[in-house]
Each structure stands twice: as structure tokens, then as C-alpha cells.
């Protein structure tokens, strides 16, 4: 890559990377496994993945599925991961592509979506709620989740990303021109993915003219931002993985000072995706309260907003339509055994219904009253609400059009506000990069 092109990328905090891919002849269908934070209550999913992989080279041997984090063999698992990384590097499992992006074409039931794998500069990233950095968390970061992940990454020779980072590119300047030219690029993998993951195809992007075009397009996006609050990259998935990389990098800076600036640990491998990709589906994450009377919920709610009213609706379909109405109130559905309603709350201090509900959750938790779970699927939250003592909360969808604006204005969303696609549609591990 030419010096002036590299300088363009340095100013953008995203750049091509030295990317490791499995060499020819390795079965990608067995190599690639889904993000480690999926199926956390379903060990049988990971047991089936293990059966499929068998003795074949696989990223399953290089990652730590989170459903096993509470097991007693954590130290042994981490040692096995570190050893597998060293063994794969020594035995020629990988082929390295220097100064490259990978254009990813992922086909699922939602359609074909496209992303660009490269490395982000952790100097430009902050997961603080009120950050104004170029790279930001979109949801609240739970600090207690970082230390166990640091244990896994601390001595690892490689990183494998399940991190998806969003750009707001309504004019489709960055990724889509590459998509149009993909027949001219070298295909570096092409395979179905295991256990309902759809199909994945990767193209090598390493020609100087293509790299420069990416930098120039990203530069146009950056130039249009408010210099005082320039959000260019917003976390889509994998925030705690990126936060872990950031925390370890900050530790390294304390240990070695400016020498850390040239360390590979300064960057993290990610996949950039355009929020306006039509196959990128945003889904609200709903809530269900357990062992909590509706009157107790309303009592706390009344202390956290100016006023609220419940309007009865006939069922889930009417509820879902009603919570999407934009009339200046914060709206969410309430389903109990006896009530089916939409709550309209007046709360000028908040722009999201999820923020108000999170305040209710925090208040109830401080009082030791009830418990809550975060639910994928409005129908599931609605059904759980029908059980004695439960309250199902159905939240409105997150708008792609206002997503970046909301973060710039209000800071990070409350934790578990949204999800990108179903579990099987999350990123699969495939690319790797040396970090030691």
C-alpha cells in the first residue's frame, strides 16, 4: 500500500490488515463457527458443532463459547485455545494476505448482506456512555463482563472477530461499489455455514486503486460529521469483545508506554457494514418482569416520568402497531394475565422507551423487587406476560434512519436495546490476525 493511501486510512482509524485465512483444502463449513455469545443457554448447539467439526481444523478450537464460562474447566479451556493457536500457526493452517480487506457476502433468510473486514484503531474507540470518539459503543457496556474476556485474550496469539461495526452510508459510497465489482476480485472462500448459518463468500480487496477508493469514500463520510461529535463507526455486535481489546491495549500502554503505539494490540479486526444494507435487520429486544404486580410496576413508572396512561388494545398485532405511533410520547406494550394495553408516557428527558423501561428495571432492582429477562421476539414476551405474576413489555423497533442521530444526541442506548438479526445470522468466525 502506498504511503499516501496509508495516511488517508490513518486519519480514518480504519485500515487494511494482515489477514490470516485457512489455506486451500480446509473445509470452511467446519472451520467457521458462530459468535461465541450466541446460544448461551443451549450447550447442545455447541456440542453439535463439536460433533460436526471432529478433528478438522476449526475456529471452534480457537474461541471460548460463553455457555461454558461458568464451568469448572475454564483455565484448561484457555490453555487449550492458546495451544491450538500456536499449533495452527506452526503447522501451516493459515495463509496470510498483507494489507488487505475482505469483502464478505453473507446470505441468510434475510437476504444477502455485505461487509468489509479490516482493522480499527483502538485509540479512536471509547465505550464510555457519553463518549464523543470516532468509534463508539451503541449500548451500555457492562464492565463486569470485561475481566473474564481479558483472561481469554491476554495470552492469545490470534484474534478472530465476531465484531460488527456499523457505518451510516445512505448514499452507499463505501461498500456497495465493491459489491458491484466483485466479479473482478479473487474469491478467497465460498462455503455454506453449519447449523443454519446460510452461505458465506469472501473476496480479496488489496489492489491499490480499490484501497484508495475505500479511503476516499470513508473520508467523505467523515467530512460530513460534526467535528465536535464525530460518530463514524457505531458498534453493531461484539461490543464487549472490542471493549476487552481496548482494555488490554490500555494495560499495555501503562506497561510499555509509547511502544504500545506500534504494537499489533493497538488494532482490532472487525467487519464494517452499512446500516442501510437492506438485509441487515434490526430487532427490538423486549422485557419480561417476573413476580411483580402491575400496580408495583406502575408505581415506579409514575416516579420516573411526568405522566402516563394505559390504553387497552385487542391483542399483539394492534399493540405492535400502536407502539410505533410517533406522537411525542414514549410508547410500549404491556401484557399481563388480565391486561393488554399500550402505555403512553410523557418524559421529555428521554428519547427512547427502552431508556424509561431500563430506569424502571434499575429502580426495582435497587429495591430487590421482582426480576427481569431480556426477550428476543415480541410474541415470546407477550406469551410470557400471560402467566401469573408476569408483565410482558413490548418495545418499539429501532429506526435505522435515527440510529446514529440518537447516539450522537443521547449517548449509548441502554443495554440490550436491539439485536441485529437472529442468532444464526450473527457473524461466523473465519478471518484471523496476529496480535502478539
GROMACS .gro file of C-alpha atoms in nm:
model
  436
    1UNK     CA    1   0.000   0.000   0.000
    2UNK     CA    2   0.138   0.339  -0.097
    3UNK     CA    3   0.238   0.590   0.171
    4UNK     CA    4  -0.029   0.850   0.088
    5UNK     CA    5  -0.306   0.586   0.088
    6UNK     CA    6  -0.188   0.465   0.428
    7UNK     CA    7  -0.200   0.824   0.555
    8UNK     CA    8  -0.562   0.851   0.441
    9UNK     CA    9  -0.653   0.540   0.640
   10UNK     CA   10  -0.463   0.660   0.947
   11UNK     CA   11  -0.689   0.965   0.959
   12UNK     CA   12  -0.996   0.739   0.937
   13UNK     CA   13  -0.893   0.493   1.215
   14UNK     CA   14  -0.977   0.202   0.984
   15UNK     CA   15  -0.725   0.033   0.760
   16UNK     CA   16  -0.641  -0.284   0.569
   17UNK     CA   17  -0.493  -0.561   0.780
   18UNK     CA   18  -0.259  -0.858   0.750
   19UNK     CA   19  -0.539  -1.114   0.744
   20UNK     CA   20  -0.500  -1.485   0.805
   21UNK     CA   21  -0.734  -1.725   0.629
   22UNK     CA   22  -0.738  -2.107   0.625
   23UNK     CA   23  -0.527  -2.237   0.340
   24UNK     CA   24  -0.677  -2.410   0.036
   25UNK     CA   25  -0.816  -2.753   0.111
   26UNK     CA   26  -0.952  -2.673   0.458
   27UNK     CA   27  -1.327  -2.723   0.485
   28UNK     CA   28  -1.473  -2.375   0.552
   29UNK     CA   29  -1.802  -2.535   0.657
   30UNK     CA   30  -1.619  -2.692   0.951
   31UNK     CA   31  -1.374  -2.406   1.000
   32UNK     CA   32  -1.632  -2.129   1.061
   33UNK     CA   33  -1.847  -2.127   1.376
   34UNK     CA   34  -2.096  -1.871   1.502
   35UNK     CA   35  -2.016  -1.592   1.752
   36UNK     CA   36  -1.928  -1.720   2.099
   37UNK     CA   37  -2.203  -1.515   2.268
   38UNK     CA   38  -2.484  -1.697   2.088
   39UNK     CA   39  -2.681  -1.998   2.218
   40UNK     CA   40  -2.557  -1.926   2.570
   41UNK     CA   41  -2.834  -2.139   2.722
   42UNK     CA   42  -2.807  -2.416   2.465
   43UNK     CA   43  -2.496  -2.625   2.521
   44UNK     CA   44  -2.643  -2.879   2.282
   45UNK     CA   45  -2.584  -2.634   1.994
   46UNK     CA   46  -2.211  -2.620   2.072
   47UNK     CA   47  -2.197  -2.994   2.132
   48UNK     CA   48  -2.341  -3.048   1.785
   49UNK     CA   49  -2.087  -2.803   1.639
   50UNK     CA   50  -1.815  -3.007   1.808
   51UNK     CA   51  -1.952  -3.326   1.654
   52UNK     CA   52  -1.958  -3.167   1.306
   53UNK     CA   53  -1.601  -3.036   1.337
   54UNK     CA   54  -1.449  -3.357   1.471
   55UNK     CA   55  -1.071  -3.346   1.424
   56UNK     CA   56  -1.078  -3.095   1.136
   57UNK     CA   57  -0.912  -2.753   1.173
   58UNK     CA   58  -1.176  -2.515   1.308
   59UNK     CA   59  -1.221  -2.181   1.479
   60UNK     CA   60  -1.418  -2.381   1.736
   61UNK     CA   61  -1.077  -2.470   1.882
   62UNK     CA   62  -0.973  -2.103   1.889
   63UNK     CA   63  -1.271  -1.945   2.068
   64UNK     CA   64  -1.448  -1.984   2.403
   65UNK     CA   65  -1.827  -2.034   2.370
   66UNK     CA   66  -1.979  -1.831   2.651
   67UNK     CA   67  -2.220  -2.104   2.754
   68UNK     CA   68  -1.917  -2.274   2.913
   69UNK     CA   69  -1.786  -1.967   3.103
   70UNK     CA   70  -1.928  -2.085   3.435
   71UNK     CA   71  -1.788  -2.439   3.404
   72UNK     CA   72  -1.503  -2.555   3.627
   73UNK     CA   73  -1.254  -2.615   3.345
   74UNK     CA   74  -1.205  -2.251   3.243
   75UNK     CA   75  -0.827  -2.246   3.291
   76UNK     CA   76  -0.783  -2.567   3.093
   77UNK     CA   77  -1.001  -2.435   2.810
   78UNK     CA   78  -0.798  -2.115   2.782
   79UNK     CA   79  -0.471  -2.310   2.774
   80UNK     CA   80  -0.612  -2.536   2.503
   81UNK     CA   81  -0.716  -2.234   2.295
   82UNK     CA   82  -0.369  -2.075   2.326
   83UNK     CA   83  -0.203  -2.403   2.227
   84UNK     CA   84  -0.435  -2.457   1.929
   85UNK     CA   85  -0.349  -2.109   1.801
   86UNK     CA   86   0.023  -2.180   1.823
   87UNK     CA   87  -0.021  -2.522   1.662
   88UNK     CA   88  -0.224  -2.382   1.372
   89UNK     CA   89   0.036  -2.111   1.310
   90UNK     CA   90   0.322  -2.360   1.321
   91UNK     CA   91   0.158  -2.626   1.105
   92UNK     CA   92   0.070  -2.405   0.810
   93UNK     CA   93  -0.307  -2.396   0.859
   94UNK     CA   94  -0.312  -2.027   0.763
   95UNK     CA   95  -0.233  -1.824   0.453
   96UNK     CA   96  -0.162  -1.455   0.518
   97UNK     CA   97  -0.286  -1.171   0.298
   98UNK     CA   98  -0.094  -0.848   0.357
   99UNK     CA   99  -0.256  -0.502   0.366
  100UNK     CA  100  -0.594  -0.632   0.260
  101UNK     CA  101  -0.964  -0.604   0.325
  102UNK     CA  102  -1.201  -0.894   0.277
  103UNK     CA  103  -1.535  -0.815   0.117
  104UNK     CA  104  -1.784  -1.051   0.284
  105UNK     CA  105  -2.103  -1.166   0.113
  106UNK     CA  106  -2.329  -1.338   0.367
  107UNK     CA  107  -2.657  -1.493   0.255
  108UNK     CA  108  -2.922  -1.583   0.515
  109UNK     CA  109  -3.301  -1.596   0.519
  110UNK     CA  110  -3.290  -1.213   0.539
  111UNK     CA  111  -3.111  -1.191   0.203
  112UNK     CA  112  -2.751  -1.116   0.106
  113UNK     CA  113  -2.568  -0.858   0.315
  114UNK     CA  114  -2.218  -0.725   0.262
  115UNK     CA  115  -1.935  -0.620   0.490
  116UNK     CA  116  -1.570  -0.523   0.483
  117UNK     CA  117  -1.320  -0.687   0.719
  118UNK     CA  118  -1.033  -0.463   0.827
  119UNK     CA  119  -0.876  -0.334   1.146
  120UNK     CA  120  -0.995  -0.050   1.371
  121UNK     CA  121  -0.760   0.173   1.569
  122UNK     CA  122  -0.843   0.134   1.938
  123UNK     CA  123  -0.701   0.482   2.001
  124UNK     CA  124  -1.019   0.612   1.835
  125UNK     CA  125  -1.259   0.394   2.040
  126UNK     CA  126  -1.430   0.453   2.372
  127UNK     CA  127  -1.707   0.259   2.540
  128UNK     CA  128  -1.789   0.537   2.787
  129UNK     CA  129  -2.159   0.629   2.773
  130UNK     CA  130  -2.102   0.998   2.686
  131UNK     CA  131  -1.807   0.941   2.455
  132UNK     CA  132  -1.755   1.162   2.151
  133UNK     CA  133  -1.495   0.937   1.993
  134UNK     CA  134  -1.493   0.833   1.627
  135UNK     CA  135  -1.569   0.471   1.726
  136UNK     CA  136  -1.836   0.418   1.993
  137UNK     CA  137  -2.043   0.167   2.181
  138UNK     CA  138  -2.412   0.180   2.092
  139UNK     CA  139  -2.533   0.011   2.411
  140UNK     CA  140  -2.424   0.031   2.773
  141UNK     CA  141  -2.106  -0.166   2.840
  142UNK     CA  142  -2.123  -0.396   3.142
  143UNK     CA  143  -1.779  -0.357   3.296
  144UNK     CA  144  -1.805  -0.686   3.487
  145UNK     CA  145  -1.813  -0.873   3.155
  146UNK     CA  146  -1.467  -0.750   3.053
  147UNK     CA  147  -1.230  -0.925   3.303
  148UNK     CA  148  -1.323  -1.285   3.210
  149UNK     CA  149  -1.283  -1.199   2.843
  150UNK     CA  150  -0.944  -1.044   2.913
  151UNK     CA  151  -0.832  -1.376   3.059
  152UNK     CA  152  -0.912  -1.543   2.726
  153UNK     CA  153  -0.744  -1.279   2.505
  154UNK     CA  154  -0.445  -1.189   2.726
  155UNK     CA  155  -0.202  -1.461   2.607
  156UNK     CA  156  -0.371  -1.541   2.275
  157UNK     CA  157  -0.153  -1.526   1.964
  158UNK     CA  158  -0.451  -1.452   1.739
  159UNK     CA  159  -0.776  -1.261   1.735
  160UNK     CA  160  -1.082  -1.380   1.544
  161UNK     CA  161  -1.358  -1.123   1.514
  162UNK     CA  162  -1.729  -1.160   1.565
  163UNK     CA  163  -1.739  -0.780   1.593
  164UNK     CA  164  -1.973  -0.598   1.352
  165UNK     CA  165  -1.933  -0.221   1.326
  166UNK     CA  166  -2.186  -0.001   1.150
  167UNK     CA  167  -2.137   0.298   0.922
  168UNK     CA  168  -2.420   0.530   0.820
  169UNK     CA  169  -2.373   0.541   0.444
  170UNK     CA  170  -2.711   0.624   0.293
  171UNK     CA  171  -2.550   0.719  -0.040
  172UNK     CA  172  -2.376   0.378  -0.046
  173UNK     CA  173  -2.028   0.513  -0.119
  174UNK     CA  174  -1.803   0.267   0.064
  175UNK     CA  175  -1.907  -0.098   0.035
  176UNK     CA  176  -2.161  -0.108  -0.244
  177UNK     CA  177  -1.921  -0.001  -0.524
  178UNK     CA  178  -1.707  -0.301  -0.429
  179UNK     CA  179  -2.013  -0.525  -0.439
  180UNK     CA  180  -2.081  -0.411  -0.795
  181UNK     CA  181  -1.725  -0.504  -0.897
  182UNK     CA  182  -1.696  -0.831  -0.707
  183UNK     CA  183  -1.660  -1.049  -1.023
  184UNK     CA  184  -1.319  -0.884  -1.069
  185UNK     CA  185  -1.190  -0.983  -0.724
  186UNK     CA  186  -1.024  -1.305  -0.616
  187UNK     CA  187  -1.256  -1.535  -0.420
  188UNK     CA  188  -1.078  -1.648  -0.101
  189UNK     CA  189  -1.359  -1.857   0.047
  190UNK     CA  190  -1.701  -1.978  -0.065
  191UNK     CA  191  -1.899  -2.217   0.151
  192UNK     CA  192  -2.223  -2.299   0.329
  193UNK     CA  193  -2.212  -2.238   0.705
  194UNK     CA  194  -2.301  -2.500   0.964
  195UNK     CA  195  -2.622  -2.522   1.167
  196UNK     CA  196  -2.843  -2.283   0.972
  197UNK     CA  197  -2.586  -2.009   0.918
  198UNK     CA  198  -2.660  -1.971   0.548
  199UNK     CA  199  -2.376  -1.917   0.299
  200UNK     CA  200  -2.061  -1.704   0.302
  201UNK     CA  201  -1.831  -1.586   0.026
  202UNK     CA  202  -1.520  -1.371   0.063
  203UNK     CA  203  -1.334  -1.155  -0.190
  204UNK     CA  204  -0.980  -1.024  -0.154
  205UNK     CA  205  -0.952  -0.644  -0.175
  206UNK     CA  206  -0.583  -0.550  -0.198
  207UNK     CA  207  -0.535  -0.354  -0.521
  208UNK     CA  208  -0.409  -0.002  -0.466
  209UNK     CA  209  -0.689   0.164  -0.663
  210UNK     CA  210  -0.954  -0.019  -0.461
  211UNK     CA  211  -0.792   0.063  -0.128
  212UNK     CA  212  -0.768   0.429  -0.221
  213UNK     CA  213  -1.134   0.436  -0.330
  214UNK     CA  214  -1.240   0.294   0.008
  215UNK     CA  215  -1.034   0.556   0.193
  216UNK     CA  216  -1.173   0.840  -0.017
  217UNK     CA  217  -1.532   0.724   0.035
  218UNK     CA  218  -1.487   0.692   0.412
  219UNK     CA  219  -1.324   1.034   0.408
  220UNK     CA  220  -1.640   1.179   0.253
  221UNK     CA  221  -1.850   1.028   0.532
  222UNK     CA  222  -1.616   1.167   0.797
  223UNK     CA  223  -1.610   1.513   0.638
  224UNK     CA  224  -1.988   1.538   0.673
  225UNK     CA  225  -1.979   1.478   1.052
  226UNK     CA  226  -1.994   1.734   1.330
  227UNK     CA  227  -1.626   1.782   1.430
  228UNK     CA  228  -1.733   1.821   1.794
  229UNK     CA  229  -1.922   1.491   1.794
  230UNK     CA  230  -1.795   1.282   1.501
  231UNK     CA  231  -1.955   0.937   1.518
  232UNK     CA  232  -1.827   0.744   1.216
  233UNK     CA  233  -1.829   0.385   1.346
  234UNK     CA  234  -2.102   0.255   1.578
  235UNK     CA  235  -2.095  -0.089   1.736
  236UNK     CA  236  -2.345  -0.335   1.595
  237UNK     CA  237  -2.241  -0.662   1.762
  238UNK     CA  238  -1.949  -0.766   1.979
  239UNK     CA  239  -1.915  -0.451   2.190
  240UNK     CA  240  -1.774  -0.640   2.488
  241UNK     CA  241  -1.515  -0.809   2.267
  242UNK     CA  242  -1.398  -0.472   2.137
  243UNK     CA  243  -1.406  -0.331   2.491
  244UNK     CA  244  -1.186  -0.623   2.600
  245UNK     CA  245  -0.933  -0.546   2.326
  246UNK     CA  246  -0.938  -0.180   2.430
  247UNK     CA  247  -0.887  -0.261   2.798
  248UNK     CA  248  -0.589  -0.486   2.724
  249UNK     CA  249  -0.440  -0.221   2.496
  250UNK     CA  250  -0.472   0.038   2.772
  251UNK     CA  251  -0.299  -0.207   3.009
  252UNK     CA  252  -0.017  -0.243   2.757
  253UNK     CA  253   0.024   0.135   2.732
  254UNK     CA  254   0.068   0.150   3.110
  255UNK     CA  255   0.334  -0.121   3.091
  256UNK     CA  256   0.542  -0.009   2.791
  257UNK     CA  257   0.436   0.350   2.721
  258UNK     CA  258   0.466   0.478   2.365
  259UNK     CA  259   0.596   0.142   2.243
  260UNK     CA  260   0.235   0.023   2.257
  261UNK     CA  261   0.151   0.258   1.968
  262UNK     CA  262   0.332   0.029   1.725
  263UNK     CA  263   0.201  -0.295   1.877
  264UNK     CA  264  -0.049  -0.510   1.682
  265UNK     CA  265  -0.262  -0.492   2.000
  266UNK     CA  266  -0.342  -0.130   1.909
  267UNK     CA  267  -0.590  -0.253   1.648
  268UNK     CA  268  -0.879  -0.496   1.642
  269UNK     CA  269  -1.011  -0.688   1.344
  270UNK     CA  270  -1.377  -0.610   1.269
  271UNK     CA  271  -1.637  -0.630   0.995
  272UNK     CA  272  -1.776  -0.294   0.880
  273UNK     CA  273  -2.135  -0.298   0.750
  274UNK     CA  274  -2.360  -0.025   0.616
  275UNK     CA  275  -2.663   0.025   0.841
  276UNK     CA  276  -2.869   0.083   0.525
  277UNK     CA  277  -2.794  -0.263   0.385
  278UNK     CA  278  -3.149  -0.397   0.327
  279UNK     CA  279  -3.052  -0.744   0.454
  280UNK     CA  280  -2.930  -0.603   0.787
  281UNK     CA  281  -3.233  -0.645   1.014
  282UNK     CA  282  -3.271  -0.458   1.342
  283UNK     CA  283  -3.494  -0.615   1.604
  284UNK     CA  284  -3.602  -0.468   1.935
  285UNK     CA  285  -3.521  -0.672   2.245
  286UNK     CA  286  -3.824  -0.685   2.474
  287UNK     CA  287  -3.853  -0.737   2.850
  288UNK     CA  288  -4.049  -0.962   3.084
  289UNK     CA  289  -4.083  -0.892   3.456
  290UNK     CA  290  -4.138  -1.189   3.685
  291UNK     CA  291  -4.308  -1.197   4.027
  292UNK     CA  292  -4.411  -0.835   4.000
  293UNK     CA  293  -4.767  -0.697   4.034
  294UNK     CA  294  -4.868  -0.447   3.767
  295UNK     CA  295  -4.950  -0.191   4.036
  296UNK     CA  296  -4.590  -0.210   4.161
  297UNK     CA  297  -4.461  -0.152   3.807
  298UNK     CA  298  -4.694   0.147   3.760
  299UNK     CA  299  -4.593   0.290   4.096
  300UNK     CA  300  -4.226   0.301   3.999
  301UNK     CA  301  -4.308   0.421   3.647
  302UNK     CA  302  -4.506   0.716   3.786
  303UNK     CA  303  -4.196   0.833   3.975
  304UNK     CA  304  -3.979   0.827   3.663
  305UNK     CA  305  -4.191   1.017   3.410
  306UNK     CA  306  -4.420   1.318   3.417
  307UNK     CA  307  -4.734   1.118   3.346
  308UNK     CA  308  -4.855   0.801   3.181
  309UNK     CA  309  -5.175   0.635   3.068
  310UNK     CA  310  -5.267   0.281   2.963
  311UNK     CA  311  -5.484   0.237   2.654
  312UNK     CA  312  -5.642  -0.104   2.608
  313UNK     CA  313  -5.574  -0.289   2.280
  314UNK     CA  314  -5.719  -0.608   2.137
  315UNK     CA  315  -5.403  -0.816   2.104
  316UNK     CA  316  -5.040  -0.833   1.993
  317UNK     CA  317  -5.099  -0.712   1.636
  318UNK     CA  318  -5.276  -0.393   1.746
  319UNK     CA  319  -5.019  -0.346   2.023
  320UNK     CA  320  -4.726  -0.364   1.783
  321UNK     CA  321  -4.883  -0.104   1.554
  322UNK     CA  322  -4.970   0.126   1.844
  323UNK     CA  323  -4.621   0.131   1.995
  324UNK     CA  324  -4.479   0.256   1.664
  325UNK     CA  325  -4.701   0.569   1.655
  326UNK     CA  326  -4.494   0.888   1.676
  327UNK     CA  327  -4.686   1.144   1.882
  328UNK     CA  328  -4.424   1.280   2.123
  329UNK     CA  329  -4.484   1.015   2.389
  330UNK     CA  330  -4.278   0.713   2.479
  331UNK     CA  331  -4.483   0.406   2.393
  332UNK     CA  332  -4.456   0.039   2.491
  333UNK     CA  333  -4.692  -0.254   2.519
  334UNK     CA  334  -4.794  -0.415   2.847
  335UNK     CA  335  -4.926  -0.772   2.862
  336UNK     CA  336  -5.033  -0.935   3.188
  337UNK     CA  337  -5.279  -1.212   3.262
  338UNK     CA  338  -5.556  -0.952   3.291
  339UNK     CA  339  -5.439  -0.650   3.087
  340UNK     CA  340  -5.345  -0.595   2.723
  341UNK     CA  341  -5.256  -0.231   2.677
  342UNK     CA  342  -5.021   0.028   2.534
  343UNK     CA  343  -4.859   0.268   2.776
  344UNK     CA  344  -4.811   0.628   2.662
  345UNK     CA  345  -4.562   0.807   2.888
  346UNK     CA  346  -4.468   1.174   2.889
  347UNK     CA  347  -4.095   1.201   2.957
  348UNK     CA  348  -3.910   1.487   2.781
  349UNK     CA  349  -3.580   1.380   2.939
  350UNK     CA  350  -3.563   1.057   2.737
  351UNK     CA  351  -3.592   0.983   2.366
  352UNK     CA  352  -3.632   0.603   2.385
  353UNK     CA  353  -3.894   0.385   2.552
  354UNK     CA  354  -3.614   0.140   2.633
  355UNK     CA  355  -3.441   0.409   2.841
  356UNK     CA  356  -3.751   0.459   3.054
  357UNK     CA  357  -3.801   0.085   3.099
  358UNK     CA  358  -3.435   0.045   3.197
  359UNK     CA  359  -3.483   0.313   3.464
  360UNK     CA  360  -3.777   0.111   3.597
  361UNK     CA  361  -3.563  -0.204   3.597
  362UNK     CA  362  -3.281  -0.028   3.784
  363UNK     CA  363  -3.521   0.114   4.044
  364UNK     CA  364  -3.689  -0.221   4.107
  365UNK     CA  365  -3.352  -0.398   4.128
  366UNK     CA  366  -3.233  -0.149   4.391
  367UNK     CA  367  -3.543  -0.233   4.594
  368UNK     CA  368  -3.498  -0.608   4.545
  369UNK     CA  369  -3.841  -0.638   4.384
  370UNK     CA  370  -3.917  -0.882   4.103
  371UNK     CA  371  -3.674  -0.992   3.834
  372UNK     CA  372  -3.642  -0.929   3.460
  373UNK     CA  373  -3.530  -1.108   3.146
  374UNK     CA  374  -3.445  -0.968   2.803
  375UNK     CA  375  -3.655  -1.134   2.536
  376UNK     CA  376  -3.597  -1.178   2.161
  377UNK     CA  377  -3.935  -1.178   1.986
  378UNK     CA  378  -4.244  -0.973   2.074
  379UNK     CA  379  -4.456  -1.286   2.059
  380UNK     CA  380  -4.242  -1.452   2.326
  381UNK     CA  381  -4.260  -1.153   2.563
  382UNK     CA  382  -4.636  -1.131   2.502
  383UNK     CA  383  -4.685  -1.501   2.577
  384UNK     CA  384  -4.475  -1.486   2.894
  385UNK     CA  385  -4.683  -1.192   3.011
  386UNK     CA  386  -4.992  -1.412   3.018
  387UNK     CA  387  -4.851  -1.616   3.308
  388UNK     CA  388  -4.945  -1.532   3.667
  389UNK     CA  389  -4.726  -1.262   3.820
  390UNK     CA  390  -4.554  -1.168   3.493
  391UNK     CA  391  -4.551  -0.846   3.291
  392UNK     CA  392  -4.454  -0.864   2.924
  393UNK     CA  393  -4.311  -0.538   2.786
  394UNK     CA  394  -4.318  -0.495   2.408
  395UNK     CA  395  -4.091  -0.216   2.283
  396UNK     CA  396  -4.093  -0.028   1.952
  397UNK     CA  397  -3.840  -0.107   1.682
  398UNK     CA  398  -3.518   0.092   1.644
  399UNK     CA  399  -3.515   0.310   1.331
  400UNK     CA  400  -3.213   0.288   1.103
  401UNK     CA  401  -3.276   0.649   0.996
  402UNK     CA  402  -3.240   0.785   1.351
  403UNK     CA  403  -2.993   0.529   1.491
  404UNK     CA  404  -2.674   0.735   1.460
  405UNK     CA  405  -2.854   1.058   1.547
  406UNK     CA  406  -2.988   0.905   1.870
  407UNK     CA  407  -2.640   0.801   1.981
  408UNK     CA  408  -2.494   1.143   1.898
  409UNK     CA  409  -2.776   1.317   2.089
  410UNK     CA  410  -2.835   1.084   2.385
  411UNK     CA  411  -2.524   0.867   2.411
  412UNK     CA  412  -2.525   0.488   2.416
  413UNK     CA  413  -2.857   0.305   2.429
  414UNK     CA  414  -2.949   0.104   2.738
  415UNK     CA  415  -2.810  -0.249   2.735
  416UNK     CA  416  -2.992  -0.500   2.515
  417UNK     CA  417  -3.199  -0.242   2.329
  418UNK     CA  418  -3.164  -0.407   1.988
  419UNK     CA  419  -3.032  -0.711   1.809
  420UNK     CA  420  -2.910  -0.746   1.452
  421UNK     CA  421  -3.081  -1.049   1.303
  422UNK     CA  422  -3.144  -1.391   1.455
  423UNK     CA  423  -2.877  -1.593   1.634
  424UNK     CA  424  -2.790  -1.793   1.321
  425UNK     CA  425  -2.737  -1.467   1.130
  426UNK     CA  426  -2.465  -1.339   1.364
  427UNK     CA  427  -2.110  -1.323   1.240
  428UNK     CA  428  -1.923  -1.650   1.200
  429UNK     CA  429  -1.553  -1.666   1.286
  430UNK     CA  430  -1.344  -1.700   0.972
  431UNK     CA  431  -1.067  -1.439   0.937
  432UNK     CA  432  -0.786  -1.406   1.194
  433UNK     CA  433  -0.497  -1.169   1.273
  434UNK     CA  434  -0.181  -1.194   1.480
  435UNK     CA  435  -0.196  -0.980   1.795
  436UNK     CA  436   0.135  -1.091   1.955
   0.00000   0.00000   0.00000
